[in-house]
Structure formats: C-alpha cells, structure tokens
C-alpha cells in the first residue's frame, strides 16, 4: 500500500471491488501490523458508505476475515482485530503503510550516541560490576545527582533525594495511581488522554472522568464542577504539550488549574515527558512550582532519547515521597539500574543534549511541513506529534481506516478518548514515526488528498 499512490488504491476500491479483494487489503494491513490487536473496524454500513461499496460485499469480507481468525465480532460492540503475529516475509515487502502512528525506528544519530555510551560503559568494569547487582535508590547516588541536575534544566534546583526511578513513564503513572487511589476512587484526566491511563483506570477499578479542554488546556471552571461532583483523588495532566492534542498550557492556565485543585484538595500528577524539548526562552514553570506539596512530577526520556531508555522518573515532595517509594517497591523492589545509569552517562557526555538538538531541528522541519500540507493542523513545535482536528460530526476511526487503506497509519482520537466523556475528533500524526523525511512527506500528501476529498478541511476550525 505504501508505494501505491492514494488514488490508485482508492480506484481499486470501488463498486466493483469484490469481497475477496477487500479481505486481502485488510488482511495485509493486519499482517503488516498497521491494524493492531484490539483495533475496532468501522461498522459494515459505515465502511460501505465511506468506500462506496455494497454493504453485502463488506459483510462477506468481514465474514472471511472472521473465518480465518483475523478478526472477532462481538455482538453490539463491533468487529475487532485479533492478536496475530506478523509472518516473516509478509511485513517486509516494502509495501507497508507510511508509519505516522508510533515510534518504531530510531534515528541513526541516537544509535551512534548510544553505541558510544555502551562502549564507555563496557570499558568501565568497576561501574559495570557496581550496577550489575540490585541497587537501591541510595546506591544510585551519582545517577540521581546527574539526572536531578538535568531535570532542573538550569532553571530550578531539584533535590536528588526527591527523585525516584520507575521502569518508564507509564510505570511512573501507575505508581501514582497505586500510591494514592483505591478501587472505586475517581481520577481526572484531559478528555483525550494516554491510552495506557485509560487501561490502567479500568484495571485498577478507578472511575476515570475526562476534563474538557480548550486551546490552553484543561478548562478550570469545568474542572471545578467535576471536582465538586466527583471528589476525585487526583488530576493527571500534560501541561508541556498535551498528548494527543499538542496544546501547551500557558502559565496563567497552570495557576488557574492549580487553584481549583487546591480548593478541592486534589493531588496533581504532572506529566513532564517533553520538558527538555522546550527551548529555554519558551519554558514555563512546572505546575509543581505553584503546588509544591501536592504534586508528583513524572516523566521519562523514552521520546526525547529513545524507547530503549524508558527510564521513568518521579519527583515527589517530602509528604508524598514515601507513598511513591512504597508503590515502586511493591512493583519492582529496586529501581532499573542499567537504563538509569546509561541515561545519566549520556547526559554527562553531552550525548543527550546532542540528541535533543537533533530532534528539535527535525521537529521544526516536520512541523513546518505538516502546517504546509494541512494549515489548520496544530503543532506545538516541541512534541513529536501533530494534531489534525476533524469536524465535530466526523468519525475519527473511519478517517483513520480510510487513511490506512490509502497507505498511511495514524492514531485517531477514539484511541485517546476517556470513555463516557465527550471529546473533539481528530487525528494524531507522529512526526518521527518514519525517520526518512521523504516517507513522512509522502504520508502527509496522502492525508491531504483524503482530507481534500472528504471536504473536511473546509469545516475544520483553525
Ligand atoms: C505525555 C506522555 N506521558 C507518558 C508517556 C509514557 O511514556 P513511556 O513510553 O516512558 O512509558 C507517553 C508516551 O507516549 C507520553 O506521550
């Protein structure tokens, strides 16, 4: 699909398309990993309308996919992709969708920098021996000092003792949920939030409520009403750049949100994941600055360096630290010494700064290109994502599916939507999903073509 121009693919799917051909197209997307386990397919009627195909053809294709075990149909819930492993040879035919969905390949520059860090560690037998056994936080004193300094970013002083290490950012978030909530409690997040948080709330038996957002992030009055009604334990929000909408919270909004939390005595989990991509002149104080005793800051270098270094961190004030430490202990007893050490080594050698500088240049270039192709898209300039708002009546899943059939994989707002909370439809483009700039632009062209033909663009508000 990747190599096929948009309209060649669309031309193949018309009133003449047989169920067998449609089955083959969807099967290929599943085997390639472009349609992943659990993804819900559009209803037969919807897909028939979208693709201009007889609904009977769609029904036969879905049945064939079900018979071959590729999808399962749950009554009243829809059809979902099953868990199938990519078969060798089928995913490497050079015909995959352009990946604007998730991080799968790491830029070469990181590989070189990481190679250097590994080689240095390989020569440092004393250090290798030291970190090869179980390490407590106290035993990771050097790493704590270096990373606390990095997280201070030259702006604030962070006490190394307030810093704890988790396995990754997702784990740092779960750690806070385990530390401060019990089943039946309510938590609040932005109405579009991290898919991992949505799953965590379900697994932990928490009631997740979505807070409305505007162009500055969480709306304080709406949060106030939620706090009054639901008495939540905590709010998790992403002020640096909201994932997926890319909204950055200005200082006034950060203060206003914190004031609501103070009034209702609600804890804050501040997701800080992209802080180091923000240039110095544009930095805004962390929300923790305005609510120091009741905020836990979490993050990880998984997006700014690479997924292999998903060394999560937690900055917790005195009164909350032991709860977080106990929660971490309950999950893994000891902090992850190797990734934490490699991260600190890359900070000390200047490799982390070099990688950030590279990413900033790439992100600026790719954000410009996104704006050029889709002028009403939203980019923050600092996160590796862009957001394409769709009109309120559009179905994000259907648009995502249509784009996939035309050769580009993206995430759509239905994947981030807090169940039961209204949210605006949109598409999230991963600016770094395809390390090659040409592939990235090819993906954008496909989206632009589809947006043009659906007429969505005229409706999308800036
Ligand atoms: C804002 C934000 N927070 C947390 C996470 C989870 O990070 P990690 O990959 O380290 O688990 C992500 C990952 O997409 C993210 O974008």
XYZ file of C-alpha atoms and ligand atoms in Angstrom:
478
model
C 0.000 0.000 0.000
C 2.800 2.369 0.890
C 4.127 2.693 -2.628
C 0.741 2.928 -4.253
C -0.441 6.460 -4.844
C -3.604 7.350 -2.951
C -5.965 7.339 -5.820
C -4.597 4.190 -7.355
C -5.568 2.471 -4.147
C -8.889 4.217 -3.950
C -9.520 3.402 -7.596
C -9.110 -0.257 -6.689
C -11.795 0.114 -4.086
C -14.977 0.996 -5.849
C -18.325 -0.530 -6.574
C -16.510 -3.306 -8.494
C -14.293 -4.353 -5.606
C -15.007 -7.910 -4.619
C -15.215 -9.186 -1.075
C -12.080 -11.226 -1.765
C -10.098 -8.137 -2.790
C -11.287 -6.188 0.226
C -10.431 -9.113 2.501
C -6.933 -9.191 1.034
C -6.410 -5.455 1.603
C -7.495 -5.637 5.251
C -5.608 -8.876 5.846
C -2.442 -7.284 4.542
C -2.860 -4.315 6.868
C -3.295 -6.709 9.796
C -0.300 -8.851 8.910
C 1.842 -5.767 8.398
C 0.951 -4.591 11.869
C -0.749 -1.450 10.572
C -4.008 -2.639 12.073
C -3.118 -3.827 15.530
C -4.743 -6.139 18.020
C -7.885 -4.693 19.553
C -8.489 -2.048 16.879
C -12.185 -1.789 16.115
C -13.181 -1.885 12.461
C -15.861 0.544 11.302
C -19.361 -0.890 11.114
C -20.215 -2.575 7.828
C -22.712 0.144 6.954
C -20.223 2.926 7.696
C -17.451 1.362 5.667
C -19.869 0.717 2.811
C -20.811 4.415 2.764
C -17.195 5.541 3.089
C -15.865 3.367 0.300
C -18.953 3.380 -1.858
C -19.187 -0.385 -1.818
C -22.217 -2.565 -1.450
C -22.759 -3.439 2.213
C -23.115 -7.120 1.273
C -19.538 -7.076 -0.056
C -18.282 -5.643 3.216
C -20.266 -8.226 5.179
C -18.701 -11.062 3.136
C -15.212 -9.622 3.609
C -15.707 -9.322 7.371
C -17.033 -12.899 7.472
C -13.979 -14.185 5.580
C -11.676 -12.305 7.960
C -13.566 -13.765 10.908
C -13.429 -17.278 9.456
C -9.679 -17.015 9.048
C -9.334 -15.836 12.660
C -8.037 -12.374 11.809
C -10.920 -10.523 13.423
C -13.529 -11.325 16.003
C -17.044 -9.946 16.147
C -18.605 -9.106 19.491
C -22.321 -8.633 19.473
C -23.317 -4.982 19.851
C -19.629 -3.983 20.221
C -18.342 -4.412 16.669
C -15.506 -6.234 14.939
C -12.008 -6.187 16.411
C -8.603 -7.165 15.128
C -7.263 -10.343 16.698
C -3.777 -10.935 18.006
C -1.769 -12.289 15.117
C 1.962 -12.272 14.815
C 3.460 -10.764 11.686
C 4.571 -13.559 9.390
C 8.143 -13.286 8.133
C 8.339 -12.044 4.594
C 4.886 -10.563 4.650
C 5.824 -7.494 6.613
C 8.996 -6.766 4.716
C 7.703 -6.469 1.194
C 8.396 -2.740 1.145
C 4.717 -2.154 0.707
C 3.790 -1.134 4.243
C 1.752 1.906 5.107
C 3.809 5.002 5.927
C 4.137 4.967 9.685
C 2.896 8.246 11.152
C 1.472 6.336 14.074
C 4.083 5.205 16.508
C 7.813 5.146 17.148
C 9.195 2.029 15.578
C 12.559 3.012 14.154
C 15.179 5.039 15.988
C 17.132 7.770 14.167
C 20.723 6.849 13.295
C 22.143 9.664 15.389
C 20.756 8.057 18.540
C 22.205 4.691 17.586
C 25.646 6.275 17.270
C 25.343 8.175 20.545
C 24.013 5.119 22.319
C 26.806 2.989 20.893
C 29.269 5.454 22.432
C 27.585 5.227 25.840
C 27.567 1.427 25.697
C 31.210 1.303 24.643
C 32.202 3.628 27.504
C 30.303 1.537 29.993
C 31.846 -1.615 28.555
C 35.297 -0.278 29.373
C 34.268 0.835 32.867
C 34.390 -2.548 34.572
C 34.115 -1.049 38.061
C 30.849 0.650 37.179
C 29.567 -2.435 35.383
C 30.214 -4.500 38.455
C 28.559 -1.864 40.628
C 25.326 -1.711 38.658
C 25.128 -5.422 37.926
C 23.627 -6.257 41.304
C 20.443 -4.974 42.907
C 20.762 -1.230 43.562
C 18.660 0.834 45.917
C 17.918 4.481 45.180
C 20.563 5.432 47.718
C 23.124 3.345 45.827
C 22.298 5.232 42.627
C 23.507 8.478 44.168
C 25.668 9.582 41.222
C 22.904 8.933 38.723
C 20.389 10.732 40.931
C 22.590 13.823 41.104
C 23.218 13.984 37.345
C 19.573 13.394 36.425
C 18.240 15.825 39.062
C 20.509 18.457 37.551
C 19.230 17.658 34.027
C 15.610 17.825 35.184
C 16.332 21.194 36.805
C 17.195 22.320 33.294
C 19.299 25.221 34.522
C 16.114 26.880 35.850
C 15.382 25.272 39.188
C 17.264 23.228 41.719
C 15.898 19.720 42.186
C 16.930 17.851 45.291
C 18.362 14.471 44.190
C 16.690 12.934 47.262
C 13.272 13.862 45.847
C 13.977 11.817 42.717
C 12.838 8.210 42.336
C 13.198 5.941 39.321
C 10.442 3.878 37.711
C 10.685 1.492 34.772
C 9.248 4.078 32.346
C 6.746 6.933 32.160
C 3.752 4.605 32.039
C 5.012 2.800 35.124
C 5.551 6.137 36.908
C 1.885 6.986 36.268
C 0.651 3.588 37.506
C 2.878 4.052 40.538
C 0.980 7.227 41.428
C -2.384 5.502 40.877
C -1.361 2.629 43.141
C 0.079 5.021 45.726
C -2.897 7.343 46.064
C -6.043 5.544 44.874
C -8.089 2.516 45.811
C -10.709 0.742 43.694
C -13.840 2.846 43.315
C -11.981 6.174 43.555
C -12.310 8.789 40.846
C -9.421 10.330 38.922
C -9.488 13.088 36.312
C -7.511 13.473 33.095
C -7.876 15.584 29.976
C -10.847 14.326 27.920
C -8.347 12.915 25.400
C -5.557 11.220 27.295
C -2.914 8.498 27.211
C -4.372 5.139 26.127
C -2.282 3.497 28.870
C -4.016 5.598 31.524
C -7.436 4.563 30.239
C -6.455 0.904 30.547
C -4.833 1.463 33.965
C -8.015 3.066 35.322
C -10.055 0.100 34.121
C -7.630 -2.480 35.514
C -7.333 -0.710 38.883
C -11.115 -0.234 39.171
C -10.897 3.563 39.083
C -13.564 5.855 37.729
C -11.826 7.995 35.088
C -13.507 11.305 34.265
C -12.394 13.442 31.325
C -11.975 17.195 31.824
C -12.896 19.454 28.894
C -10.024 21.281 27.181
C -9.760 24.455 25.166
C -6.803 25.943 23.301
C -4.979 26.472 26.632
C -5.618 23.039 28.114
C -7.912 21.924 30.950
C -10.787 24.393 31.474
C -10.675 25.492 35.141
C -14.438 26.058 35.604
C -15.232 22.664 34.138
C -12.607 21.067 36.378
C -14.117 22.862 39.353
C -17.529 21.367 38.581
C -16.020 17.882 38.157
C -14.183 18.168 41.474
C -17.367 19.315 43.250
C -19.399 16.418 41.827
C -16.932 13.540 41.743
C -14.469 14.353 44.530
C -11.508 12.937 42.587
C -8.283 11.814 44.218
C -6.013 13.271 41.573
C -5.722 15.005 38.234
C -3.225 13.746 35.664
C -2.425 16.354 33.054
C 0.238 17.122 30.478
C 0.985 20.848 30.551
C 4.161 20.813 28.413
C 2.362 19.523 25.360
C -0.804 17.540 25.655
C -0.762 14.121 24.035
C -2.560 13.894 21.601
C -3.761 17.497 21.013
C -0.332 19.205 21.348
C -1.856 22.004 23.458
C 0.686 23.711 25.745
C -0.658 25.200 28.959
C 0.402 28.819 29.487
C 1.416 29.943 32.965
C -1.884 31.683 33.755
C -3.820 28.495 32.962
C -1.424 26.378 35.026
C -2.031 28.642 38.002
C -5.806 28.633 37.474
C -5.935 24.810 37.306
C -3.777 24.519 40.415
C -6.091 26.921 42.261
C -9.023 24.621 41.559
C -7.031 21.619 42.798
C -6.058 23.481 45.968
C -9.661 24.414 46.665
C -10.784 20.797 46.392
C -7.619 19.270 47.894
C -6.963 17.161 44.813
C -3.461 15.827 44.104
C -1.727 16.636 40.834
C 0.283 14.186 38.729
C 2.150 16.431 36.316
C 3.290 14.606 33.194
C 6.530 16.269 32.239
C 7.638 13.994 29.427
C 8.679 16.578 26.840
C 10.094 19.283 29.122
C 13.609 19.062 27.703
C 12.471 19.691 24.140
C 11.247 23.174 25.079
C 13.852 25.858 24.269
C 14.953 27.906 27.269
C 13.262 31.122 26.144
C 9.880 29.385 25.922
C 9.907 27.490 29.211
C 7.000 27.890 31.611
C 7.382 26.934 35.293
C 6.154 23.442 36.154
C 2.717 23.323 37.786
C 4.529 21.777 40.751
C 6.062 25.225 41.389
C 2.585 26.539 42.262
C 1.504 23.447 44.182
C 4.738 22.056 45.583
C 3.405 19.917 48.434
C 0.695 18.097 46.497
C 2.273 17.478 43.071
C 4.134 14.453 41.797
C 6.043 15.122 38.581
C 6.585 12.138 36.286
C 8.392 11.584 33.001
C 10.896 9.524 31.045
C 13.429 10.024 28.241
C 11.597 7.493 26.057
C 10.587 10.099 23.472
C 13.417 12.581 23.796
C 16.174 9.965 23.644
C 14.757 6.589 22.625
C 12.352 3.917 23.713
C 15.219 1.681 24.792
C 15.952 4.250 27.525
C 12.459 4.279 29.016
C 13.908 5.046 32.405
C 10.978 6.623 34.230
C 11.385 9.288 36.890
C 9.270 10.666 39.676
C 9.895 13.912 41.542
C 7.915 13.717 44.754
C 7.731 16.236 47.621
C 8.528 15.112 51.190
C 4.932 14.407 52.169
C 4.189 12.187 49.145
C 7.551 10.535 48.567
C 7.160 7.554 50.852
C 3.834 6.638 49.211
C 5.506 6.684 45.805
C 8.556 4.814 47.089
C 6.341 2.106 48.611
C 4.353 1.792 45.414
C 7.573 1.382 43.415
C 8.854 -1.164 45.911
C 5.617 -3.108 45.647
C 6.026 -3.299 41.882
C 9.707 -3.930 41.393
C 11.595 -3.704 44.689
C 14.603 -1.961 43.129
C 14.983 0.827 40.560
C 16.147 -0.031 36.999
C 19.892 0.453 37.374
C 21.086 -0.122 33.787
C 18.785 2.262 31.918
C 19.101 4.871 34.642
C 22.863 4.636 34.506
C 23.024 4.820 30.702
C 20.759 7.840 30.732
C 22.959 9.644 33.246
C 26.048 8.688 31.230
C 24.509 10.191 28.079
C 23.692 13.372 29.983
C 27.232 13.662 31.314
C 28.904 13.039 27.965
C 26.755 15.618 26.157
C 25.114 12.887 24.029
C 21.648 13.624 25.441
C 21.985 17.316 24.572
C 23.186 16.401 21.077
C 20.190 14.148 20.516
C 17.793 16.846 21.772
C 19.355 19.397 19.413
C 18.874 16.972 16.505
C 15.277 16.287 17.490
C 14.470 19.976 17.796
C 15.711 20.611 14.245
C 13.802 17.630 12.859
C 10.626 18.536 14.712
C 10.729 22.127 13.472
C 11.182 20.911 9.905
C 8.431 18.320 10.158
C 6.022 20.642 11.969
C 6.534 23.202 9.166
C 5.808 20.569 6.574
C 2.646 19.494 8.413
C 1.464 23.111 8.550
C 2.248 23.499 4.877
C 0.190 20.443 3.905
C -2.573 20.888 6.459
C -2.612 24.543 7.534
C -5.216 24.021 10.250
C -3.281 21.291 11.997
C -1.824 22.019 15.424
C 1.802 21.529 16.317
C 3.480 22.651 19.470
C 6.941 22.874 17.975
C 8.282 20.736 20.811
C 6.452 17.410 20.825
C 6.945 14.714 18.234
C 3.243 14.882 17.336
C 0.882 16.979 15.281
C -2.879 17.140 15.659
C -5.382 17.373 12.840
C -8.760 18.444 14.199
C -11.780 16.972 12.430
C -15.260 18.493 12.359
C -17.424 17.539 15.368
C -19.546 15.141 13.331
C -16.626 13.272 11.754
C -15.723 9.755 12.839
C -12.019 9.652 13.639
C -11.909 5.840 13.426
C -13.385 5.864 9.951
C -10.987 8.549 8.784
C -8.068 6.616 10.238
C -9.239 3.474 8.487
C -9.623 5.274 5.199
C -6.127 6.715 5.536
C -4.766 3.265 6.310
C -6.328 1.793 3.225
C -4.725 4.617 1.244
C -1.316 3.863 2.737
C -0.722 5.868 5.915
C -1.075 4.734 9.534
C -2.002 7.274 12.232
C -3.610 7.296 15.641
C -7.085 8.766 15.939
C -8.905 10.474 18.802
C -11.104 7.449 19.547
C -7.966 5.741 20.851
C -7.392 8.549 23.389
C -10.999 9.304 24.346
C -11.940 8.887 28.017
C -14.978 6.595 27.894
C -18.222 8.383 28.615
C -16.753 11.859 28.184
C -17.385 13.893 25.023
C -14.237 14.953 23.166
C -13.342 16.516 19.840
C -12.445 14.141 16.965
C -9.041 14.421 15.398
C -6.009 12.572 14.107
C -2.573 12.379 15.669
C 0.392 12.353 13.366
C 3.661 11.082 14.803
C 6.251 13.421 13.308
C 9.084 10.942 13.903
C 7.279 7.697 13.040
C 9.157 7.484 9.747
C 12.779 8.506 10.242
C 13.092 9.286 6.492
C 11.743 12.749 5.719
C 10.584 11.660 2.234
C 8.368 8.945 3.705
C 6.996 11.419 6.206
C 6.038 13.864 3.453
C 4.564 11.084 1.339
C 2.333 10.217 4.287
C 1.256 13.845 4.665
C 0.371 14.052 0.972
C -1.892 11.020 1.298
C -3.677 12.578 4.280
C -4.016 15.896 2.476
C -5.609 14.178 -0.512
C -8.125 12.380 1.648
C -8.918 15.484 3.664
C -9.459 17.340 0.370
C -11.909 14.806 -0.995
C -13.908 14.460 2.195
C -14.371 18.230 2.291
C -13.420 18.079 5.979
C -10.864 20.833 5.677
C -13.429 23.491 4.887
C -15.225 22.621 8.105
C -12.245 22.428 10.406
C -11.925 25.428 12.619
C -8.467 26.962 12.976
C 2.866 12.560 27.559
C 3.280 11.140 27.780
N 3.410 10.658 29.025
C 3.798 9.386 29.268
C 4.068 8.517 28.234
C 4.559 7.126 28.540
O 5.962 7.118 28.437
P 6.844 5.774 28.408
O 6.991 5.391 26.973
O 8.133 6.121 29.038
O 6.104 4.755 29.189
C 3.927 8.967 26.923
C 4.155 8.056 25.820
O 3.608 8.236 24.742
C 3.540 10.312 26.677
O 3.427 10.796 25.443
